[in-house]
Short mmCIF file of C-alpha atoms and ligand atoms in Angstrom, two decimals:
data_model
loop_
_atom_site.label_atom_id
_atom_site.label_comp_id
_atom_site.label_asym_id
_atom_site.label_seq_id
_atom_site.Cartn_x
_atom_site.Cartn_y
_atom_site.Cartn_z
CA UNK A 1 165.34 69.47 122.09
CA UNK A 2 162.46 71.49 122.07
CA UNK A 3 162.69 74.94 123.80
CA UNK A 4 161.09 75.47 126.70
CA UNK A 5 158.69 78.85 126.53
CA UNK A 6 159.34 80.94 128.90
CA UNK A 7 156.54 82.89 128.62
CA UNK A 8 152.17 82.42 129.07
CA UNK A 9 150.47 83.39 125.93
CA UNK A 10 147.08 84.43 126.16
CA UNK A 11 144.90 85.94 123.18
CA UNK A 12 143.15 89.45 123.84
CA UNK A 13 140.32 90.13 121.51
CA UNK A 14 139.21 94.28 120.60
CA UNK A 15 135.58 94.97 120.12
CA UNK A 16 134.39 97.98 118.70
CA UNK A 17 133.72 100.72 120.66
CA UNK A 18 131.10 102.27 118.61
CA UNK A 19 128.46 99.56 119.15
CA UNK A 20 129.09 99.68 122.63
CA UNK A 21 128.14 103.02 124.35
CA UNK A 22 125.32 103.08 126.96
CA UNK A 23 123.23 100.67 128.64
CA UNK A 24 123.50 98.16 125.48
CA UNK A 25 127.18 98.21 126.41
CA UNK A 26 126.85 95.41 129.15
CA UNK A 27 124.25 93.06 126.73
CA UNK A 28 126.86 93.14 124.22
CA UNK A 29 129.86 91.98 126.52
CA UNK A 30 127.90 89.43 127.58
CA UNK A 31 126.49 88.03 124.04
CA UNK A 32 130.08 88.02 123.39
CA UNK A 33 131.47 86.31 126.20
CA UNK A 34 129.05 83.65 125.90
CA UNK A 35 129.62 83.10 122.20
CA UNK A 36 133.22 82.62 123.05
CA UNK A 37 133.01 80.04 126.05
CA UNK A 38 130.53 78.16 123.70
CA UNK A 39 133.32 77.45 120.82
CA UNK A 40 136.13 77.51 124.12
CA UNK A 41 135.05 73.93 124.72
CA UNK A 42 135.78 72.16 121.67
CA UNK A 43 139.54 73.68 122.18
CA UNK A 44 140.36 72.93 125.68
CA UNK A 45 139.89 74.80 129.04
CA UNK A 46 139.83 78.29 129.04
CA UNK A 47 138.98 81.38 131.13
CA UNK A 48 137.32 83.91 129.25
CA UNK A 49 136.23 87.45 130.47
CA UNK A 50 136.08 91.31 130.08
CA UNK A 51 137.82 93.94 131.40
CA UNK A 52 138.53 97.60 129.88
CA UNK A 53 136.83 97.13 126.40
CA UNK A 54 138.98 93.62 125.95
CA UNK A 55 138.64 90.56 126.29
CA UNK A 56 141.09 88.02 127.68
CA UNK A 57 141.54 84.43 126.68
CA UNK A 58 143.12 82.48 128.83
CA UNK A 59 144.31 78.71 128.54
CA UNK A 60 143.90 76.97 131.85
CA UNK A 61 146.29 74.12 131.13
CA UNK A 62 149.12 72.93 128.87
CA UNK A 63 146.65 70.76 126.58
CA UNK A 64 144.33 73.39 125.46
CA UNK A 65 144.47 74.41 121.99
CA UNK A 66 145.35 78.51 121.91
CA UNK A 67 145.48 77.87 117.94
CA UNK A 68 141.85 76.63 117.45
CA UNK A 69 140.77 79.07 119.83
CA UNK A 70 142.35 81.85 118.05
CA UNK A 71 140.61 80.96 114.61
CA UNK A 72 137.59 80.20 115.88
CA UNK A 73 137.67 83.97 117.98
CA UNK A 74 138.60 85.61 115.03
CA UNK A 75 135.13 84.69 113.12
CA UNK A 76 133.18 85.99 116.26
CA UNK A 77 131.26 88.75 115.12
CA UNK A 78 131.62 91.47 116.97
CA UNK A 79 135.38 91.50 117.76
CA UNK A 80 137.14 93.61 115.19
CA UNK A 81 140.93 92.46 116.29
CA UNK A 82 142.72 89.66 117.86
CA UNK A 83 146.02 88.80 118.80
CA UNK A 84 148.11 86.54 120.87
CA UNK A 85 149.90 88.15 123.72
CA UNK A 86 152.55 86.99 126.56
CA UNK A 87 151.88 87.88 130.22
CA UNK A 88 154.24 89.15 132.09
CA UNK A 89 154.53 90.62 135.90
CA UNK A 90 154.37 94.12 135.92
CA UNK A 91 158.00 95.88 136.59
CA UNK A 92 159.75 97.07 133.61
CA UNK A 93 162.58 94.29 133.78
CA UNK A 94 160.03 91.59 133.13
CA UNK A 95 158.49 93.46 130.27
CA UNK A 96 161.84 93.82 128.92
CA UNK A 97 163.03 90.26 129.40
CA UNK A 98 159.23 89.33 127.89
CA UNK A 99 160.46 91.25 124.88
CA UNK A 100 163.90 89.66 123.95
CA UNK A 101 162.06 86.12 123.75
CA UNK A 102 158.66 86.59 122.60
CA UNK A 103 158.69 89.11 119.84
CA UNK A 104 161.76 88.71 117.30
CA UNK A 105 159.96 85.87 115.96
CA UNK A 106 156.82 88.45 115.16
CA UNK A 107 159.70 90.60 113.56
CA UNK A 108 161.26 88.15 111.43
CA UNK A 109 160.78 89.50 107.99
CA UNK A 110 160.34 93.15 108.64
CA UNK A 111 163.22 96.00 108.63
CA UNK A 112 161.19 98.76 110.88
CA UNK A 113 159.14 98.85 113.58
CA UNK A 114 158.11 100.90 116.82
CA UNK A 115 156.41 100.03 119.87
CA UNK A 116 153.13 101.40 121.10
CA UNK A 117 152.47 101.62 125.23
CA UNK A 118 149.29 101.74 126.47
CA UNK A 119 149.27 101.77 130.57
CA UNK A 120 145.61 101.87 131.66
CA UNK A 121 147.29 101.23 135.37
CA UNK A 122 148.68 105.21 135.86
CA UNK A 123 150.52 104.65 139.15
CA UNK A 124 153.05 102.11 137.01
CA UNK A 125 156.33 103.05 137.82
CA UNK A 126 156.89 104.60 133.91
CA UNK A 127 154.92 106.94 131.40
CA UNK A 128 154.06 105.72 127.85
CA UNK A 129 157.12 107.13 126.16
CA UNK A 130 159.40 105.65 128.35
CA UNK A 131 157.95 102.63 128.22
CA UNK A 132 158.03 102.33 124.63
CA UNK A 133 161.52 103.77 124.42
CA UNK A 134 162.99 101.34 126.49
CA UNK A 135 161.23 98.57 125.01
CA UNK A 136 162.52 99.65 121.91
CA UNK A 137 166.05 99.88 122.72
CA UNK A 138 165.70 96.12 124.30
CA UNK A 139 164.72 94.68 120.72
CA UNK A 140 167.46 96.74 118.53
CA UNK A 141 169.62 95.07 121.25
CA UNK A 142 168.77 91.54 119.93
CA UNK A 143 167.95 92.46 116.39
CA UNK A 144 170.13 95.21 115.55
CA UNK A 145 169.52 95.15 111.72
CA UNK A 146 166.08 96.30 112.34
CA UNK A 147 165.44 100.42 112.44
CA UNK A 148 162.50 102.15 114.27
CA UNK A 149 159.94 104.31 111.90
CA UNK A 150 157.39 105.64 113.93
CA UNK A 151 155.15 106.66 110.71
CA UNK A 152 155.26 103.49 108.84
CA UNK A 153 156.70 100.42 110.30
CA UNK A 154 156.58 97.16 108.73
CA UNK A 155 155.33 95.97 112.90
CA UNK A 156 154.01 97.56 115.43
CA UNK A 157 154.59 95.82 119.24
CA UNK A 158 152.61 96.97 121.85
CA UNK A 159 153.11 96.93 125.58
CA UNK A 160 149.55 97.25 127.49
CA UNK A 161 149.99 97.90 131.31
CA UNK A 162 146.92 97.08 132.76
CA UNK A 163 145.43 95.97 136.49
CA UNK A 164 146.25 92.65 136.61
CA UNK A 165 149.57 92.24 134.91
CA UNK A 166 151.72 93.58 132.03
CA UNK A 167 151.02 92.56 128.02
CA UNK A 168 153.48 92.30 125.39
CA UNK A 169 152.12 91.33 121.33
CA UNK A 170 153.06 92.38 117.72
CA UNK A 171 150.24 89.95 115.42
CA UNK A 172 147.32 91.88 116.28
CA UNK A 173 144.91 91.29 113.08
CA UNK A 174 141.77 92.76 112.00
CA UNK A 175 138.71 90.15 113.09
CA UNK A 176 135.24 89.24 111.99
CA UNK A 177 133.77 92.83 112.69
CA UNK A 178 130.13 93.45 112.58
CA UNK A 179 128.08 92.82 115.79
CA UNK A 180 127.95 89.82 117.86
CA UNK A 181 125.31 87.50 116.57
CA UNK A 182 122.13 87.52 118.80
CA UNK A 183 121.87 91.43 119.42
CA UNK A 184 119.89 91.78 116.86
CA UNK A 185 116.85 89.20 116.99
CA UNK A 186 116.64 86.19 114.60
CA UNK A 187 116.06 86.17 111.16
CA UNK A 188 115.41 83.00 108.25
CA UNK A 189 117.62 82.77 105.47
CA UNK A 190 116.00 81.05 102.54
CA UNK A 191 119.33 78.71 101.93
CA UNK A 192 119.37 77.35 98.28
CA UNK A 193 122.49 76.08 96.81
CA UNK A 194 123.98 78.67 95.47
CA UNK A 195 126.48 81.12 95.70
CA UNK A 196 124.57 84.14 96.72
CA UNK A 197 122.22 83.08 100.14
CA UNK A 198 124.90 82.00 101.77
CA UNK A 199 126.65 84.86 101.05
CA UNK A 200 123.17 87.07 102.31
CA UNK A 201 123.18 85.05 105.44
CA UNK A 202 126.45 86.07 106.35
CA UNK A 203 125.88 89.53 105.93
CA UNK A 204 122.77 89.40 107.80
CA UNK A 205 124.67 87.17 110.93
CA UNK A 206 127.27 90.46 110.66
CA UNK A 207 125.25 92.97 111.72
CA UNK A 208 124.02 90.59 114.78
CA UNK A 209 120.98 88.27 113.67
CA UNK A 210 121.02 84.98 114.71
CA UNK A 211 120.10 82.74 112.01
CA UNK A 212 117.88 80.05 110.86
CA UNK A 213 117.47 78.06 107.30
CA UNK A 214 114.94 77.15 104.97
CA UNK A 215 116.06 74.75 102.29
CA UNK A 216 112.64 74.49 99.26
CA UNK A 217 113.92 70.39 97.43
CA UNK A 218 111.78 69.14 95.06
CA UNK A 219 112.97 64.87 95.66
CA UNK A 220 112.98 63.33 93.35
CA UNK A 221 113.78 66.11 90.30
CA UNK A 222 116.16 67.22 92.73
CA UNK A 223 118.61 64.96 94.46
CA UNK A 224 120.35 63.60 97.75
CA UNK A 225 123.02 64.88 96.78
CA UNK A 226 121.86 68.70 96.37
CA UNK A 227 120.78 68.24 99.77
CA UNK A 228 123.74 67.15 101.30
CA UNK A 229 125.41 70.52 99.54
CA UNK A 230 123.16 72.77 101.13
CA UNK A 231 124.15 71.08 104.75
CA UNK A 232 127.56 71.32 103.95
CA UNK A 233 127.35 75.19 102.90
CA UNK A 234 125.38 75.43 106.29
CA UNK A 235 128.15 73.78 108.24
CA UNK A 236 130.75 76.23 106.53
CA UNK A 237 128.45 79.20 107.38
CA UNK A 238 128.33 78.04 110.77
CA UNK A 239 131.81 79.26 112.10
CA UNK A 240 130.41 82.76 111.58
CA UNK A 241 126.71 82.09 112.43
CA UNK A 242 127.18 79.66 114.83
CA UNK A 243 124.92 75.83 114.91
CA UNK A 244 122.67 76.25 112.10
CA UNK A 245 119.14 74.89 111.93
CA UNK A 246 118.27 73.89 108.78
CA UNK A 247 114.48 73.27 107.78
CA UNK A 248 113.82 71.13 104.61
CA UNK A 249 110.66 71.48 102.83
CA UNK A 250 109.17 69.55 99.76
CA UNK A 251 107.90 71.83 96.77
CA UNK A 252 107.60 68.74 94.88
CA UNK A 253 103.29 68.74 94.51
CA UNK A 254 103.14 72.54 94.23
CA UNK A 255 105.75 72.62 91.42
CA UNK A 256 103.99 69.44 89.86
CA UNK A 257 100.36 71.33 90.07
CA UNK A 258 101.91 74.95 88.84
CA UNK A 259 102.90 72.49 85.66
CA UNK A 260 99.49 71.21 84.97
CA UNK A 261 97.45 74.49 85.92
CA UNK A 262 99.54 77.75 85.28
CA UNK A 263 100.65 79.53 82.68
CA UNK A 264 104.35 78.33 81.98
CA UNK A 265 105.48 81.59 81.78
CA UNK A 266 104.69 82.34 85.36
CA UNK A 267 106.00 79.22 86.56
CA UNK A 268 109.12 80.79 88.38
CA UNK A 269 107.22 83.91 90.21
CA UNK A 270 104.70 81.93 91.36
CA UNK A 271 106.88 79.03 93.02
CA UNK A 272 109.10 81.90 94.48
CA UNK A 273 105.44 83.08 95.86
CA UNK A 274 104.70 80.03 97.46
CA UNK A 275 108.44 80.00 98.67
CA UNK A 276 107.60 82.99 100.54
CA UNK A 277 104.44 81.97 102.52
CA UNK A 278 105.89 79.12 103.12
CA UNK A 279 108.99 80.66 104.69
CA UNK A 280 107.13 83.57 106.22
CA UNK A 281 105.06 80.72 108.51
CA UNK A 282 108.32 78.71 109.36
CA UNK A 283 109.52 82.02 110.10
CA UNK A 284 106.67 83.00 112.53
CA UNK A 285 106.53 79.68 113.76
CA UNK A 286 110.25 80.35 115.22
CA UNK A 287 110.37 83.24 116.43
CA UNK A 288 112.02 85.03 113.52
CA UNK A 289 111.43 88.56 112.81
CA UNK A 290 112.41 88.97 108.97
CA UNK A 291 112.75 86.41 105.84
CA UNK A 292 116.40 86.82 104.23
CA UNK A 293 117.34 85.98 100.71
CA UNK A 294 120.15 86.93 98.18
CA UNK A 295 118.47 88.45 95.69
CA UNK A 296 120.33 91.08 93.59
CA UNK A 297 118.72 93.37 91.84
CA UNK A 298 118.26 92.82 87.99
CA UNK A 299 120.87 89.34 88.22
CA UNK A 300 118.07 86.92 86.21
CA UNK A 301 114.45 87.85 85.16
CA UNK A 302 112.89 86.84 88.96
CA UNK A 303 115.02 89.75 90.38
CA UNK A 304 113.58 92.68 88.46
CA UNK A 305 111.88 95.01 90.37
CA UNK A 306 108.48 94.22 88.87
CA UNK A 307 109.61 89.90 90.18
CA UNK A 308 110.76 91.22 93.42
CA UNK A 309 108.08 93.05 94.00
CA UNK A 310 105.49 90.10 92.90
CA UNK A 311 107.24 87.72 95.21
CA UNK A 312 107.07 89.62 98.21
CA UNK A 313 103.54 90.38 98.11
CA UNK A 314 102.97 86.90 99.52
CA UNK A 315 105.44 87.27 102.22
CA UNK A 316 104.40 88.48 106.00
CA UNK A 317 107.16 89.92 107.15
CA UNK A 318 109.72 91.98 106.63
CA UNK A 319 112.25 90.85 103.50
CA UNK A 320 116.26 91.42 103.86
CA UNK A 321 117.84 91.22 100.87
CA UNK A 322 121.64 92.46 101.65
CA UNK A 323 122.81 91.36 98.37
CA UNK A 324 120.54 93.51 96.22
CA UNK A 325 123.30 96.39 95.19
CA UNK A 326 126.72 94.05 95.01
CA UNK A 327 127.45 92.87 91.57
CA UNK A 328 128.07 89.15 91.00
CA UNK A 329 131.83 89.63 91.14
CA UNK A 330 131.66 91.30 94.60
CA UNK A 331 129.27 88.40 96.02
CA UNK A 332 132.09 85.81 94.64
CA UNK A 333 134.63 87.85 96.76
CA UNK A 334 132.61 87.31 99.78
CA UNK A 335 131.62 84.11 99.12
CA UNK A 336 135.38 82.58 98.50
CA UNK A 337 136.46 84.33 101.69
CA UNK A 338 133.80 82.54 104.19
CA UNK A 339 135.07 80.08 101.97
CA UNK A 340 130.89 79.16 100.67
CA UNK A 341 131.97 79.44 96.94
CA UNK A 342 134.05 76.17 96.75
CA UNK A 343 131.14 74.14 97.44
CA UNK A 344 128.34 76.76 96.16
CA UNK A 345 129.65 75.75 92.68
CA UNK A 346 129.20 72.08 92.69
CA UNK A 347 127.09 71.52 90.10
CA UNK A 348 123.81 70.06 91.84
CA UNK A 349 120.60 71.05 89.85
CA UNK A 350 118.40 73.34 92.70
CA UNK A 351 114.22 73.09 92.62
CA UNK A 352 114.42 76.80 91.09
CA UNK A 353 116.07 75.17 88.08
CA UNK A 354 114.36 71.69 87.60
CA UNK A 355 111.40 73.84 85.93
CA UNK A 356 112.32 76.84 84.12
CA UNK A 357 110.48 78.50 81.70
CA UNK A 358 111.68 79.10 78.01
CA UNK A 359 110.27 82.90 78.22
CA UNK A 360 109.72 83.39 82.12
CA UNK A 361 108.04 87.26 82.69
CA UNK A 362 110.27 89.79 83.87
CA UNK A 363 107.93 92.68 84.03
CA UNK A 364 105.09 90.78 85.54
CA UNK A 365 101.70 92.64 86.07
CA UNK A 366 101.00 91.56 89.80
CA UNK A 367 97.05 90.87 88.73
CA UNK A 368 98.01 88.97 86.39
CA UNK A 369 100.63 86.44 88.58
CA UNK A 370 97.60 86.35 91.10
CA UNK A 371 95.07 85.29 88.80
CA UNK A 372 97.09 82.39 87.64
CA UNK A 373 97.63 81.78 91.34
CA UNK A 374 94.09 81.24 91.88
CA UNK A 375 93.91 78.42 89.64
CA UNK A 376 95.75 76.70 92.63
CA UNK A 377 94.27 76.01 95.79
CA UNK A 378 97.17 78.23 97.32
CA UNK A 379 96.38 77.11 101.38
CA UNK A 380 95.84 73.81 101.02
CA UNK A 381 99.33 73.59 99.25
CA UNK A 382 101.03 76.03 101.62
CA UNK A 383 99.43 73.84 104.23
CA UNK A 384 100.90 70.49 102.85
CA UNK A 385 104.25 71.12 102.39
CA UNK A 386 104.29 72.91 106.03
CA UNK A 387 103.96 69.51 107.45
CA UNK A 388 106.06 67.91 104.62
CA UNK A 389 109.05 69.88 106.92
CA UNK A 390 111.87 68.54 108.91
CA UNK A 391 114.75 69.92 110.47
CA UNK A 392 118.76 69.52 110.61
CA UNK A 393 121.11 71.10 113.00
CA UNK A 394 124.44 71.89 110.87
CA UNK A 395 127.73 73.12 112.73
CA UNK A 396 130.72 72.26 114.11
CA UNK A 397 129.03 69.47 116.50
CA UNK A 398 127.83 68.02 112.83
CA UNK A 399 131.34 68.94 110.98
CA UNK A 400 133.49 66.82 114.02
CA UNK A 401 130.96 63.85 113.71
CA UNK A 402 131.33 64.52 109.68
CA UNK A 403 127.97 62.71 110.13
CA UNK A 404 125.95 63.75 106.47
CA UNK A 405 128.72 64.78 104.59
CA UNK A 406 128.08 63.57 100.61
P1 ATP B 501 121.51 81.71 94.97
O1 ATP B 501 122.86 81.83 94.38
O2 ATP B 501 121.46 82.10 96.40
O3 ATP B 501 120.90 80.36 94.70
P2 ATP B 501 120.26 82.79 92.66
O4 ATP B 501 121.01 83.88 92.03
O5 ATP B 501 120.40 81.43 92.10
O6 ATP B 501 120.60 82.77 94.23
P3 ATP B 501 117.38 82.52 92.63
O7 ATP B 501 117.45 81.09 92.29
O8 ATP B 501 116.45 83.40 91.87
O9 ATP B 501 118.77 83.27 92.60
O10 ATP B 501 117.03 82.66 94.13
C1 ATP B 501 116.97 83.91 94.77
C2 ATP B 501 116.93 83.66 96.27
O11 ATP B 501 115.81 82.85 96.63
C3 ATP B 501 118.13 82.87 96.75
O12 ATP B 501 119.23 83.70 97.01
C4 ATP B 501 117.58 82.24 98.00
O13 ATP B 501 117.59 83.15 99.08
C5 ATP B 501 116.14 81.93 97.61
N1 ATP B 501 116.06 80.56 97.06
C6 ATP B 501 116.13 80.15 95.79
N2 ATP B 501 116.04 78.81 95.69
C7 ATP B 501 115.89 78.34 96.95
C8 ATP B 501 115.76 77.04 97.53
N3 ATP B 501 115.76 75.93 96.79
N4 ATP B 501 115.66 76.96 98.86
C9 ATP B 501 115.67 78.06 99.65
N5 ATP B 501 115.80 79.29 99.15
C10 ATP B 501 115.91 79.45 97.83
MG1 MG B 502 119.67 79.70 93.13
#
């Protein structure tokens, strides 16, 4: 038979304080809150709100998934902890009872622990200490092998007395982080397949940009099948980011005109030129305030200083490139924990690679790459593959339908 819990569980998510202070405080809150009760309805019914610097998540019914909701919460940026918690009324026999059934299976495993009490509700009928002492005593009652170390304990539990009732949880774990993703305007990732945009474009949705993607193909040198990679990597950025739109663009003519008209050796710098302007105009176009890439610094010859610096003479606005310092290994870290890399290293050829050169410049003179840019008739081109554009929504609408998926 199947015990019967005793107990409501509820999941209380911690966002940091630092972001929060003054009049930005309540904007924040709310870009949170709605974030949440967006991804809330794929798991059920929920009531979700704020109160003393947490937030509460609350299952309305039996049906409603508290386990999807919890790992869907925990990639919200913005909250920096989450944990599940059990409800309780608030006199200190509840709380105790509440303790002898919900938290010895949080304990299993450990040999120390100590509780933590918290009472934001000062007219409760105990202080802190005693709260935590008692509380303490209850579980050495039921698990008497387990000793108390208040400096280091394998688990902590905590007891939080607040207005509406009394808490009880010992899983709290450390959460997305960052800032929740809106507060800080929109930005365009430049998506390719690889390992490091994605990567870039999670960094950038950390600190609070809401994104959008531009994907550069070049059908037919460059297949369905590279396309359908760079969905799916949008789909997996998506439980941080949120629904993803993806814009598609052809390079195909421009790459097929830098062939017959350039200067091989400049082939690279000045398709990453066009990739710019391009960009920059789907960027304006959408109300985004900055291009984003994941360029690091020095990685292959179009990321030297003298490249970088080429390429973003054509861009219009501002260029993020959050990657630029982290080694390769430190991008792969990143990239296999958003869990990006898995498909990132498929091996689908990317436009950037259809046409290499054999000695491409990496200490380009920028009159130079513009004179061989004005063998092309640079507008016209931009112009073309503008309207050559479509767009893809990616995200956990597209991931349930598994509509696209190669
Ligand atoms: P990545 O691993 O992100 O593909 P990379 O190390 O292969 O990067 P490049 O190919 O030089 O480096 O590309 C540098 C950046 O330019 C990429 O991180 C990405 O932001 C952008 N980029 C490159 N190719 C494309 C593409 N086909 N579509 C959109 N953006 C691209
Ligand atoms: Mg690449």
């Amino acid at each position: 038979m199947i015990p019967v819990k005793k107990f409501k569980e509820i999941l209380l998510c911690k966002y940091g304080e630092i972001i929060l202070k003054g009049a930005n405080r309540k904007f924040f809150e709310d870009t949170l809150l709605k974030e949440l009760r967006r991804r809330s309805a794929r798991f059920g019914r929920f009531d979700i709100y704020y109160s003393q610097s947490t937030i509460y998540i609350v299952p309305l019914d039996e049906e409603s998934d508290l386990d999807g909701m919890y790992a869907s919460a925990s990639k919200v940026f913005g909250i920096v902890a989450i944990t599940r918690a059990a409800e309780c009324e608030k006199n200190m026999d509840a709380i105790l009872e509440l303790a002898k059934t919900y938290i010895p299976d949080f304990l299993t495993g450990a040999s120390t622990f100590k509780c933590d009490a918290r009472r934001s509700d000062k007219t409760f009928e105990k202080d802190s200490m005693e709260i935590s002492a008692e509380v303490g005593g209850a579980l050495l009652e039921v698990m008497p092998h387990l000793k108390v170390d208040v400096h280091h304990p394998d688990i902590t539990v905590r007891i939080e007395i607040r207005e509406q009732a009394a808490y009880i949880h010992a899983g709290q774990q450390h959460a997305a982080g960052g800032m929740p993703v809106g507060s800080n305007g929109k930005g365009l990732l430049l998506l390719s397949g690889g390992i490091d945009s994605p990567v870039a474009g999670y960094m950038m949705a950390k600190r609070g940009m809401r994104l959008e993607a531009v994907h550069f193909e070049s059908f037919p040198y460059t297949s369905e099948l590279a396309r359908e990679k760079v969905f799916r990597l949008a789909d997996q950025m998506s439980d941080y980011t949120g629904n993803l739109l993806v814009h598609v663009v052809s390079l195909t003519h421009i790459q097929e005109v830098l062939m017959r008209d350039c200067e091989e050796d400049y082939f690279t710098l000045l398709l990453r030129r066009f990739m710019m302007r391009i960009a920059s105009e789907i960027a304006i176009r959408n109300g985004c305030k900055a291009l984003i890439t994941g360029e690091s610094l020095g990685q292959v010859a179009s990321q030297t200083i003298e490249a970088i610096t080429s390429t973003e003479d054509r861009a219009s606005l501002p260029v993020l490139r959050p990657c630029i310092g982290l080694d390769k290994e430190e991008i792969i870290q990143i990239s296999r924990r958003i869990g990006t890399f898995d498909i990132s290293i498929e091996p689908y050829e990317d436009c950037c690679t259809v046409f290499t050169p054999r000695h491409p410049r990496t200490k380009p003179d920028l009159d130079k790459v513009r004179a061989q840019e004005a063998k092309t008739d640079f507008d016209t081109l931009v112009g073309e593959a503008l309207e050559s554009a479509y767009r893809i929504w990616t995200g956990p609408d597209r991931k349930e339908r598994g509509e696209n998926h190669g």
